[in-house]
Structure formats: C-alpha cells, structure tokens
Coordinates of C-alpha atoms in Angstrom, one line a residue:
X1 CA -9.0 -18.7 -16.6
X2 CA -8.7 -15.5 -14.5
X3 CA -5.4 -13.7 -14.1
X4 CA -3.3 -14.5 -11.0
X5 CA -3.3 -11.6 -8.6
X6 CA -0.4 -10.5 -6.4
X7 CA -1.2 -8.2 -3.4
X8 CA 1.6 -6.1 -1.8
X9 CA 0.8 -4.6 1.6
X10 CA 1.8 -1.4 3.3
X11 CA 3.8 -0.6 6.4
X12 CA 2.5 -2.0 9.7
X13 CA -0.2 -3.9 7.8
X14 CA -0.7 -7.6 7.2
X15 CA -2.9 -9.8 5.1
X16 CA -5.9 -8.6 7.2
X17 CA -6.0 -5.4 5.1
X18 CA -6.9 -7.5 2.1
X19 CA -9.5 -9.8 3.9
X20 CA -12.6 -8.5 2.1
X21 CA -10.8 -9.1 -1.2
X22 CA -9.5 -12.5 -0.1
X23 CA -13.0 -13.5 0.8
X24 CA -14.5 -12.3 -2.5
X25 CA -11.7 -13.8 -4.5
X26 CA -11.5 -17.2 -2.8
X27 CA -11.7 -19.0 -6.2
X28 CA -8.8 -17.1 -7.7
X29 CA -5.0 -17.6 -7.6
X30 CA -3.9 -15.0 -5.0
X31 CA -0.4 -14.4 -3.6
X32 CA 0.1 -11.9 -0.8
X33 CA 3.7 -10.8 -1.2
X34 CA 6.1 -10.8 1.8
X35 CA 6.4 -7.3 3.2
X36 CA 8.3 -8.4 6.3
X37 CA 11.6 -10.1 5.2
X38 CA 13.6 -7.2 3.7
X39 CA 14.8 -3.8 4.6
X40 CA 15.0 -2.2 1.1
X41 CA 12.3 -1.5 -1.5
X42 CA 14.5 -3.2 -4.0
X43 CA 14.6 -6.3 -1.8
X44 CA 10.9 -6.4 -1.4
X45 CA 10.4 -6.1 -5.2
X46 CA 12.9 -8.8 -6.1
X47 CA 11.4 -11.2 -3.5
X48 CA 7.9 -10.5 -5.0
X49 CA 9.1 -11.3 -8.5
X50 CA 10.9 -14.4 -7.4
X51 CA 7.7 -15.8 -5.9
X52 CA 5.1 -14.5 -8.4
X53 CA 3.6 -16.2 -11.5
X54 CA 5.1 -15.3 -14.9
X55 CA 2.2 -12.9 -15.5
X56 CA 0.0 -11.3 -13.0
X57 CA -2.2 -8.4 -11.9
X58 CA -0.4 -6.4 -9.2
X59 CA -2.5 -4.7 -6.5
X60 CA -0.4 -2.5 -4.1
X61 CA -1.3 -0.5 -1.0
X62 CA 0.7 2.4 0.5
X63 CA 4.3 1.2 1.0
X64 CA 3.3 -1.6 -1.4
X65 CA 3.0 1.1 -4.1
X66 CA 6.7 1.9 -3.7
X67 CA 7.5 -1.7 -4.2
X68 CA 5.1 -1.8 -7.2
X69 CA 7.0 1.0 -8.9
X70 CA 10.2 -0.9 -8.5
X71 CA 8.6 -4.1 -9.9
X72 CA 7.5 -2.0 -12.9
X73 CA 11.1 -0.8 -13.4
X74 CA 12.5 -4.4 -13.1
X75 CA 10.0 -6.5 -14.9
X76 CA 7.2 -4.5 -16.6
X77 CA 6.5 -7.3 -19.0
X78 CA 5.3 -9.5 -16.1
X79 CA 2.6 -7.2 -14.9
X80 CA -0.7 -7.2 -16.9
X81 CA -2.6 -4.7 -14.7
X82 CA -1.6 -2.4 -11.9
X83 CA -3.8 -1.1 -9.1
X84 CA -2.3 1.4 -6.6
X85 CA -4.2 2.2 -3.4
X86 CA -3.3 5.1 -1.0
X87 CA 0.2 5.6 -2.3
X88 CA 2.5 8.2 -3.8
X89 CA 5.4 8.3 -6.2
X90 CA 7.8 10.9 -4.8
X91 CA 10.6 10.2 -2.3
X92 CA 10.5 11.7 1.2
X93 CA 11.3 15.3 1.8
X94 CA 13.1 16.6 4.9
X95 CA 9.8 16.9 6.9
X96 CA 8.8 13.3 6.2
X97 CA 12.3 12.0 6.9
X98 CA 12.3 13.8 10.3
X99 CA 8.9 12.3 11.2
X100 CA 10.0 8.8 10.3
X101 CA 13.2 9.2 12.3
X102 CA 11.0 10.3 15.2
X103 CA 9.1 7.0 14.9
X104 CA 12.4 5.1 14.8
X105 CA 13.6 6.9 17.9
X106 CA 10.4 6.0 19.8
X107 CA 10.6 2.4 18.8
X108 CA 14.3 2.1 19.7
X109 CA 13.4 3.6 23.1
X110 CA 10.9 0.8 23.6
X111 CA 7.8 2.8 22.7
X112 CA 6.4 0.8 19.8
X113 CA 2.9 0.9 21.1
X114 CA 3.0 4.7 21.2
X115 CA 3.9 4.8 17.5
X116 CA 0.9 2.6 16.7
X117 CA -1.4 4.9 18.7
X118 CA 0.0 8.0 17.1
X119 CA -0.6 6.6 13.6
X120 CA -4.3 5.8 14.2
X121 CA -5.6 9.4 13.7
X122 CA -3.9 9.6 10.2
X123 CA -5.2 6.2 9.2
X124 CA -8.9 7.0 9.7
X125 CA -11.2 10.0 9.3
X126 CA -12.2 11.8 12.5
X127 CA -15.7 10.3 12.5
X128 CA -14.3 6.8 12.3
X129 CA -11.7 7.1 15.1
X130 CA -13.9 5.5 17.6
X131 CA -14.9 2.6 15.3
X132 CA -13.9 -0.4 17.4
X133 CA -13.8 -2.7 14.4
X134 CA -11.4 -0.5 12.4
X135 CA -9.2 0.3 15.4
X136 CA -9.1 -3.4 16.3
X137 CA -8.0 -4.3 12.8
X138 CA -5.2 -1.6 12.7
X139 CA -3.9 -2.5 16.2
X140 CA -3.8 -6.3 15.4
X141 CA -2.0 -5.7 12.2
X142 CA 0.6 -3.5 13.9
X143 CA 1.0 -6.1 16.7
X144 CA 1.4 -8.9 14.2
X145 CA 4.0 -6.8 12.3
X146 CA 6.1 -6.0 15.4
X147 CA 8.7 -3.4 16.2
X148 CA 11.7 -5.0 14.4
X149 CA 9.8 -5.4 11.1
X150 CA 8.4 -1.9 11.5
X151 CA 12.0 -0.5 11.8
X152 CA 13.1 -2.4 8.7
X153 CA 10.1 -1.2 6.7
X154 CA 10.7 2.4 7.9
X155 CA 14.3 2.4 6.7
X156 CA 13.3 0.9 3.4
X157 CA 10.7 3.7 2.9
X158 CA 13.2 6.4 3.9
X159 CA 15.8 5.2 1.4
X160 CA 13.4 4.8 -1.5
X161 CA 14.0 6.6 -4.8
X162 CA 11.7 9.1 -6.5
X163 CA 9.6 7.1 -8.8
X164 CA 8.1 10.0 -10.7
X165 CA 10.7 10.3 -13.6
X166 CA 9.8 6.8 -14.9
X167 CA 6.0 6.8 -14.4
X168 CA 5.4 7.5 -18.0
X169 CA 7.0 4.2 -19.0
X170 CA 4.1 2.3 -17.3
X171 CA 2.1 1.0 -20.2
X172 CA -0.4 -1.4 -18.6
X173 CA -4.0 -0.5 -17.5
X174 CA -3.6 1.3 -14.1
X175 CA -6.2 2.0 -11.4
X176 CA -5.6 4.5 -8.6
X177 CA -7.8 4.3 -5.5
X178 CA -7.7 7.0 -2.9
X179 CA -9.9 7.6 0.1
X180 CA -10.9 11.3 0.2
X181 CA -10.1 11.5 3.9
X182 CA -6.7 9.8 3.8
X183 CA -4.4 11.4 6.4
X184 CA -1.2 10.1 4.8
X185 CA -1.5 10.5 1.0
X186 CA -3.3 13.4 -0.8
X187 CA -5.3 13.9 -3.9
X188 CA -2.3 15.8 -5.3
X189 CA -0.1 12.7 -4.8
X190 CA -2.6 10.7 -6.8
X191 CA -3.2 13.3 -9.5
X192 CA 0.6 13.4 -10.0
X193 CA 0.5 9.6 -10.8
X194 CA -2.7 9.9 -12.8
X195 CA -1.2 12.6 -15.1
X196 CA 2.1 10.7 -15.6
X197 CA 0.8 7.2 -16.4
X198 CA -0.9 7.2 -19.8
X199 CA -3.5 4.5 -19.1
X200 CA -4.3 5.5 -15.5
X201 CA -7.7 6.3 -14.0
X202 CA -8.5 7.4 -10.5
X203 CA -11.4 6.4 -8.2
X204 CA -12.0 8.5 -5.2
X205 CA -13.7 6.7 -2.3
X206 CA -16.0 9.0 -0.4
X207 CA -15.6 9.1 3.4
X208 CA -12.7 6.7 3.4
X209 CA -9.2 7.2 4.9
X210 CA -5.9 5.4 4.3
X211 CA -7.3 1.8 4.5
X212 CA -10.2 1.8 2.0
X213 CA -10.1 -1.9 1.6
X214 CA -11.4 -2.4 5.1
X215 CA -13.2 0.9 5.5
X216 CA -15.3 0.7 2.3
X217 CA -15.1 -2.9 1.0
X218 CA -18.5 -2.7 -0.5
X219 CA -17.1 -0.1 -2.9
X220 CA -13.5 -1.2 -3.3
X221 CA -14.0 -4.9 -3.9
X222 CA -16.4 -4.5 -6.9
X223 CA -14.0 -1.8 -8.3
X224 CA -11.0 -4.0 -8.1
X225 CA -12.9 -7.1 -9.4
X226 CA -14.2 -5.2 -12.4
X227 CA -10.7 -3.8 -13.1
X228 CA -8.9 -7.1 -12.9
X229 CA -11.6 -8.9 -15.0
X230 CA -12.1 -6.3 -17.7

C-alpha cells in the first residue's frame, strides 16, 4: 500500500497548483492541507497535523515550505519523506518585509487585483508571461483565495521564524525542486537547504518559474512519483 501524501500549498494558490499530481495520483490517499484558515505558520502546521494520517509523505510548495519546516519541528516522526518546491528557509529581511507591507497596503486600499497582476511577472519566466493557460490558472487561484485570506497568509509569512538553524535535524529523505527561472526563490536559497539537510537532493527544472507543477508537469510529476515510491 502506497504512503499517504499531504500537499501544502503556497500563498494565493489553491488545489489547482497540484492538479497534474492529483490527476496522476488519483488512486492514492491524498490530502491537500488547509492553507486558508489560519494567520500564523504555527497554526497552519498544527491544523495540518491534526488532519493528517499518522505517517505520510509531505509535499510543500512556497509558503507551504515554511509550514513544512514547522511540521518537522513539531512532529518529525510522522513525516516519512519531504519534498520542498520553490521555497526557502530564512526569515524575511527588511526589504522583503517592506515589499509585503506594500502588498498589504494595496489590498487594504481596495486594490487586491493590482497585487495579483504585480505578482504575475515574478511567478513566470518572461517567455511565458503571455501564456493564457498559465495566466488563467494563476488569476483563478488568486480570485479563489481572495483578499482577506491573502492578508492572513501575508502576515503569517512576515512573522515566520528563521528555519535554517534546525534544518540539520531533518533526517528523512528530502527532495528539493526549483525552477531555474523562479522570480521569487533563488538557487542560493535551495543550495542553503541542500547543504543543511543531510539526505537532501536538488532537481532543477529547466525553463520553469515559481509554479513548476503546472509549468512543467511532464517533468515534475514523474520526479515526485519516483521520490514518493522509492
């Protein structure tokens, strides 16, 4: 019997970011963790643990990675394998905090749609920014998330702790996936995690940006399937 899999999604994203995996894994036990009902990373992590099977593989994207690090601090014995996509382990610095506060100010002024449009160029590589399929997915996920949830997610992200000091405690097989044209996380962010987690390996997805699960599912789905099954 295959291992249950818990998926934890990033900011302004919904189950749709996992659709290629959900289609491929239709015969497996899959739980998509709630990324909309809390306003702290700790709250998201505890809610995930409260609703997850006793033992599972954890696949986390972007903000979901911050939650995954908290899950590993709280209940490492429950996670059999860990996959981290387009994420980073450090806390925000002053520049990131200022940018996030700018987004909050825009939303509170009634300009949520402007935030969504400003984020599109950092989600996708320049050559994909006119891709109607990808733009449609991103805009629908943002609309389905909504302004209030975005604000709660943003505040959770801004208040997160630096996860780097305890990365070395992660003892399970760990797969890092990074799109080489990601406009939000960098190769350096992933190398930092790669060097700190003893069992980690990194797969770089050529030509992909921040959402490799929908940009390059033909690469990412087999990678994750092989990792979970091995």
